[in-house]
């Protein structure tokens, strides 16, 4: 051991055991956000970030190639590189990490294959096992341990249950391999229900209802971020445990299919669940801030807070280390996450979301804005992680 900070897959020899890629930096890819905080507010924000269990409900804390066009080749290695240094500086206690997800094309040109997902899940944990600063979270006790010891915990999840196909026992396999959160469907429909881009919204299937019952029994947190509106409502009606919307926003603020209508937002809250505010480029825009930034995202936060109450809102920024706009370009045919539906509101494209560009900066800037806008310590603690922790106590076995 050299005593140097661990770099992802440092137990392998670059160029021999794995290909070498020029990866995006963990710091300084874009100019820092200017928050305008005074000294007193900054001190308070730093204290809150330090003392609070901070949970991101959805992020991808991994480094992508500096040239995002190399991502398909990079992902075919089966190894995304965890941003260990970036996580250490993030102030986060726990990150819900959904791995390659819709870009998991390890063995082919389409995502969501079972073997690809298992490869992704195993490779990431093999890497994490070779260092001590980041841990895999499977229980509430793991979250407490991460907070007490200053480590960062990763909760592995999937944005869609598509890889289980029609084999319900695969949910048990995924749980046994460490998965603790799973979505119902992504943009396309699957055996469980409709995704948000389907022309006909069929809602949950009968298999989907049985799958949700198994998820409840296992202790798998359920996510409806990319599910259709009907599927989301059906899921909330069927689930006996709180439901998450890990990364989304309000359609009343920005009228596109990727955002959620009031009835779905309310349904999540009525289960005891939590809505995480997303910051994926060109999604959570607002008419007050049509140039996507942290201010646009906070418009969605405030709307959801007024709609469902402070106990049911949090943040799932959906950021990564690299050119997220470029990622959407490379994988647009698979991800289908564009903000501009036919007849949707006009907006100005950005190169990055100012203030929420990567997992390192997200929560420092979020906490700073919450302080600046006059939220109390207890309110800030709740939305930074307390609400999610309360729901997990009812979900995880």
mmCIF file of C-alpha atoms in Angstrom:
data_model
loop_
_atom_site.group_PDB
_atom_site.id
_atom_site.type_symbol
_atom_site.label_atom_id
_atom_site.label_comp_id
_atom_site.label_asym_id
_atom_site.label_seq_id
_atom_site.Cartn_x
_atom_site.Cartn_y
_atom_site.Cartn_z
ATOM 1 C CA UNK A 1 0.000 0.000 0.000
ATOM 2 C CA UNK A 2 1.320 3.472 -0.916
ATOM 3 C CA UNK A 3 -0.863 5.473 1.436
ATOM 4 C CA UNK A 4 -2.305 7.399 -1.509
ATOM 5 C CA UNK A 5 -6.105 7.861 -1.749
ATOM 6 C CA UNK A 6 -7.801 4.893 -3.348
ATOM 7 C CA UNK A 7 -8.803 5.283 -6.979
ATOM 8 C CA UNK A 8 -11.526 3.144 -8.462
ATOM 9 C CA UNK A 9 -10.359 -0.365 -9.410
ATOM 10 C CA UNK A 10 -6.966 0.436 -7.948
ATOM 11 C CA UNK A 11 -6.404 -3.259 -7.302
ATOM 12 C CA UNK A 12 -6.090 -3.789 -11.077
ATOM 13 C CA UNK A 13 -3.296 -2.802 -13.466
ATOM 14 C CA UNK A 14 -4.447 -0.111 -15.935
ATOM 15 C CA UNK A 15 -3.916 -1.094 -19.546
ATOM 16 C CA UNK A 16 -3.485 -4.735 -18.566
ATOM 17 C CA UNK A 17 -6.532 -5.728 -16.514
ATOM 18 C CA UNK A 18 -8.812 -2.977 -17.787
ATOM 19 C CA UNK A 19 -8.798 -0.348 -20.549
ATOM 20 C CA UNK A 20 -7.727 3.195 -19.706
ATOM 21 C CA UNK A 21 -10.154 6.076 -20.273
ATOM 22 C CA UNK A 22 -9.685 9.798 -19.719
ATOM 23 C CA UNK A 23 -12.375 10.327 -17.077
ATOM 24 C CA UNK A 24 -14.207 13.495 -16.098
ATOM 25 C CA UNK A 25 -12.730 15.225 -13.023
ATOM 26 C CA UNK A 26 -14.359 15.057 -9.608
ATOM 27 C CA UNK A 27 -13.674 18.750 -8.943
ATOM 28 C CA UNK A 28 -13.680 21.913 -11.008
ATOM 29 C CA UNK A 29 -15.268 20.718 -14.247
ATOM 30 C CA UNK A 30 -17.407 23.877 -14.275
ATOM 31 C CA UNK A 31 -17.176 27.181 -12.357
ATOM 32 C CA UNK A 32 -18.404 27.011 -8.742
ATOM 33 C CA UNK A 33 -21.908 28.208 -7.944
ATOM 34 C CA UNK A 34 -22.178 31.698 -6.454
ATOM 35 C CA UNK A 35 -24.647 31.465 -3.568
ATOM 36 C CA UNK A 36 -24.370 34.949 -2.081
ATOM 37 C CA UNK A 37 -24.373 33.673 1.513
ATOM 38 C CA UNK A 38 -23.122 35.910 4.270
ATOM 39 C CA UNK A 39 -20.620 34.646 6.847
ATOM 40 C CA UNK A 40 -23.242 33.833 9.499
ATOM 41 C CA UNK A 41 -25.511 31.949 7.094
ATOM 42 C CA UNK A 42 -22.556 30.094 5.629
ATOM 43 C CA UNK A 43 -21.436 28.976 9.085
ATOM 44 C CA UNK A 44 -24.949 27.737 9.873
ATOM 45 C CA UNK A 45 -25.203 25.887 6.548
ATOM 46 C CA UNK A 46 -21.842 24.197 7.107
ATOM 47 C CA UNK A 47 -22.894 23.131 10.616
ATOM 48 C CA UNK A 48 -26.167 21.659 9.364
ATOM 49 C CA UNK A 49 -24.447 19.779 6.563
ATOM 50 C CA UNK A 50 -21.866 18.424 8.993
ATOM 51 C CA UNK A 51 -24.268 17.362 11.748
ATOM 52 C CA UNK A 52 -27.209 16.071 9.681
ATOM 53 C CA UNK A 53 -27.748 12.645 8.142
ATOM 54 C CA UNK A 54 -27.782 13.831 4.533
ATOM 55 C CA UNK A 55 -29.368 11.460 2.013
ATOM 56 C CA UNK A 56 -29.537 11.858 -1.742
ATOM 57 C CA UNK A 57 -32.572 9.922 -2.940
ATOM 58 C CA UNK A 58 -31.045 9.575 -6.399
ATOM 59 C CA UNK A 59 -27.582 10.260 -7.846
ATOM 60 C CA UNK A 60 -24.945 8.515 -9.936
ATOM 61 C CA UNK A 61 -21.721 9.076 -7.935
ATOM 62 C CA UNK A 62 -19.466 7.768 -10.688
ATOM 63 C CA UNK A 63 -17.022 9.251 -13.192
ATOM 64 C CA UNK A 64 -17.906 9.164 -16.873
ATOM 65 C CA UNK A 65 -15.459 9.603 -19.759
ATOM 66 C CA UNK A 66 -14.388 13.190 -20.356
ATOM 67 C CA UNK A 67 -15.608 12.614 -23.923
ATOM 68 C CA UNK A 68 -19.133 11.351 -23.277
ATOM 69 C CA UNK A 69 -19.174 9.693 -26.712
ATOM 70 C CA UNK A 70 -16.848 7.052 -25.246
ATOM 71 C CA UNK A 71 -19.465 6.006 -22.675
ATOM 72 C CA UNK A 72 -20.812 2.964 -24.583
ATOM 73 C CA UNK A 73 -17.274 1.594 -24.880
ATOM 74 C CA UNK A 74 -16.575 2.481 -21.237
ATOM 75 C CA UNK A 75 -19.741 0.765 -20.018
ATOM 76 C CA UNK A 76 -18.936 -2.359 -22.003
ATOM 77 C CA UNK A 77 -16.062 -2.957 -19.584
ATOM 78 C CA UNK A 78 -18.722 -3.521 -16.905
ATOM 79 C CA UNK A 79 -16.910 -1.094 -14.648
ATOM 80 C CA UNK A 80 -18.120 2.382 -13.778
ATOM 81 C CA UNK A 81 -15.599 4.179 -11.572
ATOM 82 C CA UNK A 82 -16.901 5.358 -8.200
ATOM 83 C CA UNK A 83 -15.877 8.952 -7.448
ATOM 84 C CA UNK A 84 -14.343 8.254 -4.028
ATOM 85 C CA UNK A 85 -12.658 11.655 -3.611
ATOM 86 C CA UNK A 86 -15.762 13.507 -4.753
ATOM 87 C CA UNK A 87 -17.969 11.598 -2.340
ATOM 88 C CA UNK A 88 -15.632 12.297 0.564
ATOM 89 C CA UNK A 89 -16.028 16.042 -0.053
ATOM 90 C CA UNK A 90 -19.791 15.979 -0.665
ATOM 91 C CA UNK A 91 -21.186 16.219 2.871
ATOM 92 C CA UNK A 92 -23.534 13.338 2.060
ATOM 93 C CA UNK A 93 -24.088 10.432 4.423
ATOM 94 C CA UNK A 94 -25.940 8.188 1.968
ATOM 95 C CA UNK A 95 -26.519 8.134 -1.782
ATOM 96 C CA UNK A 96 -29.172 6.068 -3.521
ATOM 97 C CA UNK A 97 -27.013 4.890 -6.424
ATOM 98 C CA UNK A 98 -28.815 3.450 -9.447
ATOM 99 C CA UNK A 99 -25.645 2.333 -11.226
ATOM 100 C CA UNK A 100 -25.563 2.266 -15.072
ATOM 101 C CA UNK A 101 -29.325 1.803 -15.330
ATOM 102 C CA UNK A 102 -30.590 2.774 -18.788
ATOM 103 C CA UNK A 103 -27.023 2.933 -20.097
ATOM 104 C CA UNK A 104 -26.152 -0.609 -18.940
ATOM 105 C CA UNK A 105 -25.346 -1.982 -22.379
ATOM 106 C CA UNK A 106 -22.506 -4.255 -21.291
ATOM 107 C CA UNK A 107 -23.256 -7.173 -23.598
ATOM 108 C CA UNK A 108 -25.452 -5.564 -26.245
ATOM 109 C CA UNK A 109 -26.976 -2.358 -27.553
ATOM 110 C CA UNK A 110 -30.063 -2.217 -25.334
ATOM 111 C CA UNK A 111 -30.218 -1.781 -21.538
ATOM 112 C CA UNK A 112 -31.883 -3.715 -18.735
ATOM 113 C CA UNK A 113 -30.522 -7.181 -19.529
ATOM 114 C CA UNK A 114 -30.387 -9.362 -16.422
ATOM 115 C CA UNK A 115 -26.723 -10.348 -16.857
ATOM 116 C CA UNK A 116 -25.686 -6.734 -17.430
ATOM 117 C CA UNK A 117 -27.365 -5.619 -14.208
ATOM 118 C CA UNK A 118 -25.793 -8.435 -12.184
ATOM 119 C CA UNK A 119 -22.371 -7.592 -13.675
ATOM 120 C CA UNK A 120 -22.799 -3.922 -12.813
ATOM 121 C CA UNK A 121 -23.910 -4.662 -9.249
ATOM 122 C CA UNK A 122 -21.063 -7.105 -8.642
ATOM 123 C CA UNK A 123 -18.295 -4.990 -10.184
ATOM 124 C CA UNK A 124 -19.205 -1.901 -8.181
ATOM 125 C CA UNK A 125 -19.201 -3.833 -4.913
ATOM 126 C CA UNK A 126 -15.927 -5.574 -5.756
ATOM 127 C CA UNK A 127 -14.352 -2.141 -6.159
ATOM 128 C CA UNK A 128 -15.840 -0.747 -2.947
ATOM 129 C CA UNK A 129 -14.567 -3.769 -1.001
ATOM 130 C CA UNK A 130 -10.974 -2.621 -1.614
ATOM 131 C CA UNK A 131 -11.231 0.622 0.376
ATOM 132 C CA UNK A 132 -12.655 1.840 3.689
ATOM 133 C CA UNK A 133 -14.208 5.276 3.131
ATOM 134 C CA UNK A 134 -17.330 4.219 1.220
ATOM 135 C CA UNK A 135 -19.592 1.401 2.395
ATOM 136 C CA UNK A 136 -22.552 -0.460 0.927
ATOM 137 C CA UNK A 137 -25.751 0.258 2.864
ATOM 138 C CA UNK A 138 -28.219 -2.588 3.327
ATOM 139 C CA UNK A 139 -29.756 -1.718 6.719
ATOM 140 C CA UNK A 140 -30.683 1.249 8.871
ATOM 141 C CA UNK A 141 -27.788 0.340 11.129
ATOM 142 C CA UNK A 142 -25.445 0.844 8.171
ATOM 143 C CA UNK A 143 -26.729 4.417 7.804
ATOM 144 C CA UNK A 144 -26.076 5.104 11.482
ATOM 145 C CA UNK A 145 -22.607 3.588 11.129
ATOM 146 C CA UNK A 146 -21.796 5.773 8.128
ATOM 147 C CA UNK A 147 -22.883 8.897 10.002
ATOM 148 C CA UNK A 148 -20.957 8.068 13.188
ATOM 149 C CA UNK A 149 -17.742 7.176 11.369
ATOM 150 C CA UNK A 150 -17.777 9.868 8.683
ATOM 151 C CA UNK A 151 -18.082 7.385 5.844
ATOM 152 C CA UNK A 152 -20.369 7.645 2.806
ATOM 153 C CA UNK A 153 -22.896 4.873 2.236
ATOM 154 C CA UNK A 154 -24.227 3.737 -1.141
ATOM 155 C CA UNK A 155 -27.698 2.229 -1.441
ATOM 156 C CA UNK A 156 -27.775 0.275 -4.682
ATOM 157 C CA UNK A 157 -30.962 0.446 -6.728
ATOM 158 C CA UNK A 158 -32.498 0.258 -10.187
ATOM 159 C CA UNK A 159 -34.718 2.776 -11.924
ATOM 160 C CA UNK A 160 -36.822 -0.035 -13.407
ATOM 161 C CA UNK A 161 -37.638 -3.649 -12.582
ATOM 162 C CA UNK A 162 -37.404 -4.539 -16.270
ATOM 163 C CA UNK A 163 -34.497 -7.032 -15.779
ATOM 164 C CA UNK A 164 -36.636 -9.401 -13.694
ATOM 165 C CA UNK A 165 -38.765 -10.003 -16.829
ATOM 166 C CA UNK A 166 -41.647 -12.199 -15.581
ATOM 167 C CA UNK A 167 -39.648 -14.013 -12.881
ATOM 168 C CA UNK A 168 -40.744 -12.641 -9.539
ATOM 169 C CA UNK A 169 -38.072 -14.557 -7.599
ATOM 170 C CA UNK A 170 -35.427 -12.424 -9.276
ATOM 171 C CA UNK A 171 -36.474 -9.710 -6.836
ATOM 172 C CA UNK A 172 -35.200 -11.958 -4.051
ATOM 173 C CA UNK A 173 -31.953 -12.528 -5.938
ATOM 174 C CA UNK A 174 -31.395 -8.786 -6.358
ATOM 175 C CA UNK A 175 -32.174 -8.196 -2.704
ATOM 176 C CA UNK A 176 -29.745 -10.922 -1.712
ATOM 177 C CA UNK A 177 -27.046 -9.271 -3.835
ATOM 178 C CA UNK A 178 -27.503 -5.983 -1.983
ATOM 179 C CA UNK A 179 -30.200 -4.094 -3.932
ATOM 180 C CA UNK A 180 -32.464 -2.058 -1.645
ATOM 181 C CA UNK A 181 -34.511 0.159 -4.033
ATOM 182 C CA UNK A 182 -36.200 -0.529 -7.353
ATOM 183 C CA UNK A 183 -38.357 1.340 -9.854
ATOM 184 C CA UNK A 184 -41.463 -0.100 -11.455
ATOM 185 C CA UNK A 185 -40.875 0.930 -15.075
ATOM 186 C CA UNK A 186 -38.661 3.316 -17.026
ATOM 187 C CA UNK A 187 -39.813 5.123 -20.176
ATOM 188 C CA UNK A 188 -40.855 1.884 -21.900
ATOM 189 C CA UNK A 189 -43.433 -0.515 -20.502
ATOM 190 C CA UNK A 190 -42.352 -3.817 -18.978
ATOM 191 C CA UNK A 191 -44.027 -6.827 -17.390
ATOM 192 C CA UNK A 192 -44.995 -4.766 -14.322
ATOM 193 C CA UNK A 193 -46.572 -1.704 -15.902
ATOM 194 C CA UNK A 194 -46.368 1.301 -18.219
ATOM 195 C CA UNK A 195 -43.492 3.735 -18.449
ATOM 196 C CA UNK A 196 -43.982 7.455 -18.827
ATOM 197 C CA UNK A 197 -43.468 7.493 -22.610
ATOM 198 C CA UNK A 198 -46.101 4.923 -23.541
ATOM 199 C CA UNK A 199 -48.857 6.167 -25.870
ATOM 200 C CA UNK A 200 -51.428 4.143 -23.927
ATOM 201 C CA UNK A 201 -51.162 4.245 -20.144
ATOM 202 C CA UNK A 202 -52.160 0.760 -19.032
ATOM 203 C CA UNK A 203 -51.150 1.168 -15.405
ATOM 204 C CA UNK A 204 -49.961 -1.771 -13.328
ATOM 205 C CA UNK A 205 -50.313 -5.290 -14.658
ATOM 206 C CA UNK A 206 -51.469 -8.178 -12.491
ATOM 207 C CA UNK A 207 -47.841 -9.310 -12.385
ATOM 208 C CA UNK A 208 -46.881 -5.812 -11.271
ATOM 209 C CA UNK A 209 -49.278 -6.057 -8.347
ATOM 210 C CA UNK A 210 -47.764 -9.381 -7.284
ATOM 211 C CA UNK A 211 -44.278 -7.912 -7.675
ATOM 212 C CA UNK A 212 -45.133 -4.984 -5.407
ATOM 213 C CA UNK A 213 -46.383 -7.394 -2.747
ATOM 214 C CA UNK A 214 -43.027 -9.217 -2.958
ATOM 215 C CA UNK A 215 -41.110 -5.922 -2.793
ATOM 216 C CA UNK A 216 -43.037 -4.993 0.354
ATOM 217 C CA UNK A 217 -42.258 -8.346 1.970
ATOM 218 C CA UNK A 218 -38.595 -8.229 1.027
ATOM 219 C CA UNK A 219 -38.093 -4.650 2.158
ATOM 220 C CA UNK A 220 -37.298 -3.190 -1.263
ATOM 221 C CA UNK A 221 -38.036 0.525 -1.511
ATOM 222 C CA UNK A 222 -40.273 1.230 -4.525
ATOM 223 C CA UNK A 223 -39.692 4.128 -6.939
ATOM 224 C CA UNK A 224 -42.181 5.509 -9.493
ATOM 225 C CA UNK A 225 -40.093 8.351 -10.956
ATOM 226 C CA UNK A 226 -40.174 7.042 -14.532
ATOM 227 C CA UNK A 227 -43.486 5.208 -14.351
ATOM 228 C CA UNK A 228 -46.587 6.443 -16.140
ATOM 229 C CA UNK A 229 -49.136 8.445 -14.199
ATOM 230 C CA UNK A 230 -51.598 5.548 -13.947
ATOM 231 C CA UNK A 231 -48.855 3.113 -12.955
ATOM 232 C CA UNK A 232 -47.742 5.523 -10.242
ATOM 233 C CA UNK A 233 -51.260 5.877 -8.860
ATOM 234 C CA UNK A 234 -51.826 2.119 -8.976
ATOM 235 C CA UNK A 235 -48.523 1.491 -7.194
ATOM 236 C CA UNK A 236 -49.407 3.879 -4.393
ATOM 237 C CA UNK A 237 -52.810 2.231 -4.017
ATOM 238 C CA UNK A 238 -51.386 -1.299 -3.902
ATOM 239 C CA UNK A 239 -48.233 -0.853 -1.804
ATOM 240 C CA UNK A 240 -48.570 -1.473 1.911
ATOM 241 C CA UNK A 241 -45.409 0.532 2.586
ATOM 242 C CA UNK A 242 -44.308 4.087 1.710
ATOM 243 C CA UNK A 243 -43.515 4.728 -1.954
ATOM 244 C CA UNK A 244 -40.684 6.907 -3.221
ATOM 245 C CA UNK A 245 -40.565 9.246 -6.162
ATOM 246 C CA UNK A 246 -36.789 9.434 -6.006
ATOM 247 C CA UNK A 247 -36.171 12.052 -8.712
ATOM 248 C CA UNK A 248 -38.880 14.097 -10.400
ATOM 249 C CA UNK A 249 -40.733 17.403 -10.184
ATOM 250 C CA UNK A 250 -44.155 18.982 -10.524
ATOM 251 C CA UNK A 251 -45.992 19.136 -13.844
ATOM 252 C CA UNK A 252 -47.862 22.176 -12.587
ATOM 253 C CA UNK A 253 -44.509 23.997 -12.547
ATOM 254 C CA UNK A 254 -43.229 22.652 -15.884
ATOM 255 C CA UNK A 255 -45.723 20.853 -18.119
ATOM 256 C CA UNK A 256 -43.886 17.832 -19.569
ATOM 257 C CA UNK A 257 -44.535 14.084 -19.164
ATOM 258 C CA UNK A 258 -41.346 13.673 -17.121
ATOM 259 C CA UNK A 259 -42.866 15.810 -14.371
ATOM 260 C CA UNK A 260 -45.680 14.463 -12.187
ATOM 261 C CA UNK A 261 -49.251 15.749 -11.801
ATOM 262 C CA UNK A 262 -50.682 16.768 -8.446
ATOM 263 C CA UNK A 263 -52.694 13.577 -7.944
ATOM 264 C CA UNK A 264 -49.583 11.394 -8.262
ATOM 265 C CA UNK A 265 -47.575 13.677 -5.959
ATOM 266 C CA UNK A 266 -50.353 13.536 -3.378
ATOM 267 C CA UNK A 267 -50.643 9.767 -3.729
ATOM 268 C CA UNK A 268 -46.948 9.334 -2.881
ATOM 269 C CA UNK A 269 -47.340 11.488 0.221
ATOM 270 C CA UNK A 270 -50.458 9.584 1.295
ATOM 271 C CA UNK A 271 -48.430 6.358 1.440
ATOM 272 C CA UNK A 272 -46.025 8.082 3.826
ATOM 273 C CA UNK A 273 -43.527 8.341 0.990
ATOM 274 C CA UNK A 274 -41.128 11.032 -0.151
ATOM 275 C CA UNK A 275 -40.672 13.047 -3.365
ATOM 276 C CA UNK A 276 -37.072 13.776 -4.365
ATOM 277 C CA UNK A 277 -36.404 16.862 -6.484
ATOM 278 C CA UNK A 278 -34.447 16.036 -9.636
ATOM 279 C CA UNK A 279 -31.891 18.237 -11.393
ATOM 280 C CA UNK A 280 -31.190 16.205 -14.528
ATOM 281 C CA UNK A 281 -30.538 18.765 -17.298
ATOM 282 C CA UNK A 282 -33.603 20.251 -18.981
ATOM 283 C CA UNK A 283 -36.157 18.461 -16.784
ATOM 284 C CA UNK A 284 -37.112 20.442 -13.641
ATOM 285 C CA UNK A 285 -37.343 23.805 -15.343
ATOM 286 C CA UNK A 286 -39.774 26.513 -14.290
ATOM 287 C CA UNK A 287 -41.340 29.548 -15.933
ATOM 288 C CA UNK A 288 -39.711 31.719 -13.278
ATOM 289 C CA UNK A 289 -36.317 30.166 -14.116
ATOM 290 C CA UNK A 290 -36.488 28.627 -17.607
ATOM 291 C CA UNK A 291 -32.686 28.516 -17.809
ATOM 292 C CA UNK A 292 -32.126 25.361 -15.784
ATOM 293 C CA UNK A 293 -30.318 25.943 -12.476
ATOM 294 C CA UNK A 294 -30.679 25.179 -8.795
ATOM 295 C CA UNK A 295 -33.228 28.015 -8.672
ATOM 296 C CA UNK A 296 -35.474 26.153 -11.129
ATOM 297 C CA UNK A 297 -35.258 23.033 -8.968
ATOM 298 C CA UNK A 298 -36.133 25.008 -5.851
ATOM 299 C CA UNK A 299 -39.301 26.237 -7.597
ATOM 300 C CA UNK A 300 -40.399 22.595 -7.833
ATOM 301 C CA UNK A 301 -39.376 22.016 -4.225
ATOM 302 C CA UNK A 302 -41.472 24.904 -2.962
ATOM 303 C CA UNK A 303 -44.488 23.838 -5.026
ATOM 304 C CA UNK A 304 -44.326 20.258 -3.717
ATOM 305 C CA UNK A 305 -43.796 21.509 -0.172
ATOM 306 C CA UNK A 306 -46.980 23.588 -0.405
ATOM 307 C CA UNK A 307 -48.874 20.685 -2.000
ATOM 308 C CA UNK A 308 -47.955 17.766 0.291
ATOM 309 C CA UNK A 309 -46.142 19.273 3.293
ATOM 310 C CA UNK A 310 -42.545 19.360 4.401
ATOM 311 C CA UNK A 311 -42.591 15.760 5.689
ATOM 312 C CA UNK A 312 -42.783 14.390 2.153
ATOM 313 C CA UNK A 313 -40.148 16.313 0.193
ATOM 314 C CA UNK A 314 -36.426 15.750 -0.243
ATOM 315 C CA UNK A 315 -33.795 15.833 -2.987
ATOM 316 C CA UNK A 316 -32.704 13.280 -5.580
ATOM 317 C CA UNK A 317 -30.613 15.486 -7.865
ATOM 318 C CA UNK A 318 -29.758 12.743 -10.408
ATOM 319 C CA UNK A 319 -26.280 14.098 -11.103
ATOM 320 C CA UNK A 320 -22.973 12.496 -12.049
ATOM 321 C CA UNK A 321 -19.340 13.338 -12.727
ATOM 322 C CA UNK A 322 -19.154 14.411 -16.362
ATOM 323 C CA UNK A 323 -21.141 16.079 -19.107
ATOM 324 C CA UNK A 324 -24.722 15.115 -18.248
ATOM 325 C CA UNK A 325 -26.116 17.020 -21.227
ATOM 326 C CA UNK A 326 -23.734 15.043 -23.430
ATOM 327 C CA UNK A 327 -24.923 11.799 -21.843
ATOM 328 C CA UNK A 328 -28.493 12.598 -22.801
ATOM 329 C CA UNK A 329 -27.300 13.210 -26.351
ATOM 330 C CA UNK A 330 -25.414 9.909 -26.580
ATOM 331 C CA UNK A 331 -28.184 7.840 -25.006
ATOM 332 C CA UNK A 332 -31.210 9.905 -26.020
ATOM 333 C CA UNK A 333 -32.707 7.012 -28.004
ATOM 334 C CA UNK A 334 -32.699 4.855 -24.856
ATOM 335 C CA UNK A 335 -33.246 7.313 -22.000
ATOM 336 C CA UNK A 336 -36.009 9.403 -23.595
ATOM 337 C CA UNK A 337 -35.728 12.112 -20.957
ATOM 338 C CA UNK A 338 -35.942 15.272 -23.075
ATOM 339 C CA UNK A 339 -37.819 18.200 -21.589
ATOM 340 C CA UNK A 340 -39.531 19.267 -24.784
ATOM 341 C CA UNK A 341 -42.617 17.169 -25.409
ATOM 342 C CA UNK A 342 -44.715 18.260 -28.432
ATOM 343 C CA UNK A 343 -46.249 21.567 -27.477
ATOM 344 C CA UNK A 344 -44.151 21.777 -24.311
ATOM 345 C CA UNK A 345 -42.885 25.097 -22.961
ATOM 346 C CA UNK A 346 -39.917 26.703 -24.746
ATOM 347 C CA UNK A 347 -36.628 26.770 -22.870
ATOM 348 C CA UNK A 348 -33.001 27.741 -23.276
ATOM 349 C CA UNK A 349 -30.577 24.831 -23.380
ATOM 350 C CA UNK A 350 -27.696 24.879 -20.907
ATOM 351 C CA UNK A 351 -24.332 23.136 -20.804
ATOM 352 C CA UNK A 352 -24.831 22.187 -17.148
ATOM 353 C CA UNK A 353 -27.236 22.880 -14.276
ATOM 354 C CA UNK A 354 -25.652 25.714 -12.308
ATOM 355 C CA UNK A 355 -25.518 24.851 -8.593
ATOM 356 C CA UNK A 356 -26.357 21.158 -9.057
ATOM 357 C CA UNK A 357 -23.681 19.975 -11.454
ATOM 358 C CA UNK A 358 -22.353 16.936 -9.605
ATOM 359 C CA UNK A 359 -22.783 14.984 -6.344
ATOM 360 C CA UNK A 360 -19.911 16.818 -4.633
ATOM 361 C CA UNK A 361 -21.506 20.264 -4.762
ATOM 362 C CA UNK A 362 -25.223 19.422 -4.598
ATOM 363 C CA UNK A 363 -26.048 19.418 -0.921
ATOM 364 C CA UNK A 364 -23.774 22.238 0.147
ATOM 365 C CA UNK A 365 -25.608 24.470 -2.319
ATOM 366 C CA UNK A 366 -29.043 23.081 -1.422
ATOM 367 C CA UNK A 367 -28.380 23.586 2.282
ATOM 368 C CA UNK A 368 -27.111 27.111 1.654
ATOM 369 C CA UNK A 369 -30.264 28.072 -0.236
ATOM 370 C CA UNK A 370 -32.510 26.598 2.436
ATOM 371 C CA UNK A 371 -30.673 28.652 5.061
ATOM 372 C CA UNK A 372 -30.864 31.790 2.931
ATOM 373 C CA UNK A 373 -34.617 31.310 2.419
ATOM 374 C CA UNK A 374 -35.268 31.136 6.160
ATOM 375 C CA UNK A 375 -36.048 27.478 6.784
ATOM 376 C CA UNK A 376 -35.577 26.325 10.371
ATOM 377 C CA UNK A 377 -32.946 23.816 11.435
ATOM 378 C CA UNK A 378 -35.593 21.108 11.945
ATOM 379 C CA UNK A 379 -37.096 21.746 8.501
ATOM 380 C CA UNK A 380 -33.689 21.602 6.832
ATOM 381 C CA UNK A 381 -32.772 18.419 8.691
ATOM 382 C CA UNK A 382 -36.035 16.840 7.530
ATOM 383 C CA UNK A 383 -35.599 17.563 3.827
ATOM 384 C CA UNK A 384 -31.874 16.791 3.761
ATOM 385 C CA UNK A 385 -32.463 13.251 4.983
ATOM 386 C CA UNK A 386 -34.810 12.948 7.933
ATOM 387 C CA UNK A 387 -37.914 12.379 5.813
ATOM 388 C CA UNK A 388 -36.207 9.615 3.839
ATOM 389 C CA UNK A 389 -34.920 7.970 7.004
ATOM 390 C CA UNK A 390 -38.418 8.000 8.521
ATOM 391 C CA UNK A 391 -39.851 6.288 5.423
ATOM 392 C CA UNK A 392 -37.044 3.704 5.321
ATOM 393 C CA UNK A 393 -37.880 2.680 8.884
ATOM 394 C CA UNK A 394 -41.265 1.577 7.537
ATOM 395 C CA UNK A 395 -39.900 0.001 4.327
ATOM 396 C CA UNK A 396 -36.704 -1.884 5.134
ATOM 397 C CA UNK A 397 -36.902 -5.064 7.164
#
